[in-house]
Amino acid sequence: MRVLNVRGWGAVAAITIMLAALVASTIAAAHHPLAPAGVAASGSLSDELDRCRLLGVDAEKDAVCQATWRRLRDHFFGLDRTGARP
């Protein structure tokens, strides 16, 4: 008596390959985290974001962190300093 036929072994192989790809991509992403577009170019913004991340909950009350988040949000939405689209 056979437990799995050819189709069953094919499904097992496909699931195994997909799980291996998932694990490999997770490991690769952990070693090479992606930076948001535009942040890597300006080291100061990146440094400020790192500082705010280290502050944790206290960053909500920090004026520098609020300004940094505002700059990042405006850059993301394509707004200039006045809030209008260029």
mmCIF file of C-alpha atoms in Angstrom, residues 14-57:
data_model
loop_
_atom_site.group_PDB
_atom_site.id
_atom_site.type_symbol
_atom_site.label_atom_id
_atom_site.label_comp_id
_atom_site.label_asym_id
_atom_site.label_seq_id
_atom_site.Cartn_x
_atom_site.Cartn_y
_atom_site.Cartn_z
ATOM 1 C CA ALA A 14 6.491 22.071 -4.248
ATOM 2 C CA ILE A 15 5.715 22.980 -0.634
ATOM 3 C CA THR A 16 9.279 22.155 0.405
ATOM 4 C CA ILE A 17 10.727 24.364 -2.349
ATOM 5 C CA MET A 18 8.430 27.269 -1.427
ATOM 6 C CA LEU A 19 9.353 26.993 2.255
ATOM 7 C CA ALA A 20 13.056 26.929 1.378
ATOM 8 C CA ALA A 21 12.636 30.065 -0.753
ATOM 9 C CA LEU A 22 10.752 31.793 2.078
ATOM 10 C CA VAL A 23 13.457 30.956 4.612
ATOM 11 C CA ALA A 24 16.227 32.068 2.232
ATOM 12 C CA SER A 25 14.537 35.397 1.485
ATOM 13 C CA THR A 26 13.906 36.030 5.192
ATOM 14 C CA ILE A 27 17.559 35.386 6.001
ATOM 15 C CA ALA A 28 18.692 37.636 3.131
ATOM 16 C CA ALA A 29 16.370 40.443 4.258
ATOM 17 C CA ALA A 30 17.685 40.206 7.814
ATOM 18 C CA HIS A 31 21.258 40.648 6.597
ATOM 19 C CA HIS A 32 20.483 43.471 4.144
ATOM 20 C CA PRO A 33 17.640 45.669 5.448
ATOM 21 C CA LEU A 34 16.178 48.062 2.905
ATOM 22 C CA ALA A 35 16.307 51.795 3.587
ATOM 23 C CA PRO A 36 13.421 54.019 2.483
ATOM 24 C CA ALA A 37 14.054 55.846 -0.782
ATOM 25 C CA GLY A 38 15.716 59.199 -0.250
ATOM 26 C CA VAL A 39 16.750 58.471 3.319
ATOM 27 C CA ALA A 40 20.020 56.746 2.444
ATOM 28 C CA ALA A 41 21.158 59.765 0.435
ATOM 29 C CA SER A 42 20.923 62.144 3.393
ATOM 30 C CA GLY A 43 22.938 60.763 6.279
ATOM 31 C CA SER A 44 21.634 63.362 8.725
ATOM 32 C CA LEU A 45 17.989 62.308 8.302
ATOM 33 C CA SER A 46 19.002 58.690 8.736
ATOM 34 C CA ASP A 47 20.973 59.539 11.877
ATOM 35 C CA GLU A 48 18.020 61.479 13.298
ATOM 36 C CA LEU A 49 15.652 58.587 12.599
ATOM 37 C CA ASP A 50 18.052 56.196 14.341
ATOM 38 C CA ARG A 51 18.191 58.498 17.359
ATOM 39 C CA CYS A 52 14.398 58.685 17.501
ATOM 40 C CA ARG A 53 14.152 54.907 17.242
ATOM 41 C CA LEU A 54 16.488 54.571 20.223
ATOM 42 C CA LEU A 55 14.373 56.996 22.273
ATOM 43 C CA GLY A 56 11.379 54.693 21.958
ATOM 44 C CA VAL A 57 8.163 56.082 23.441
#
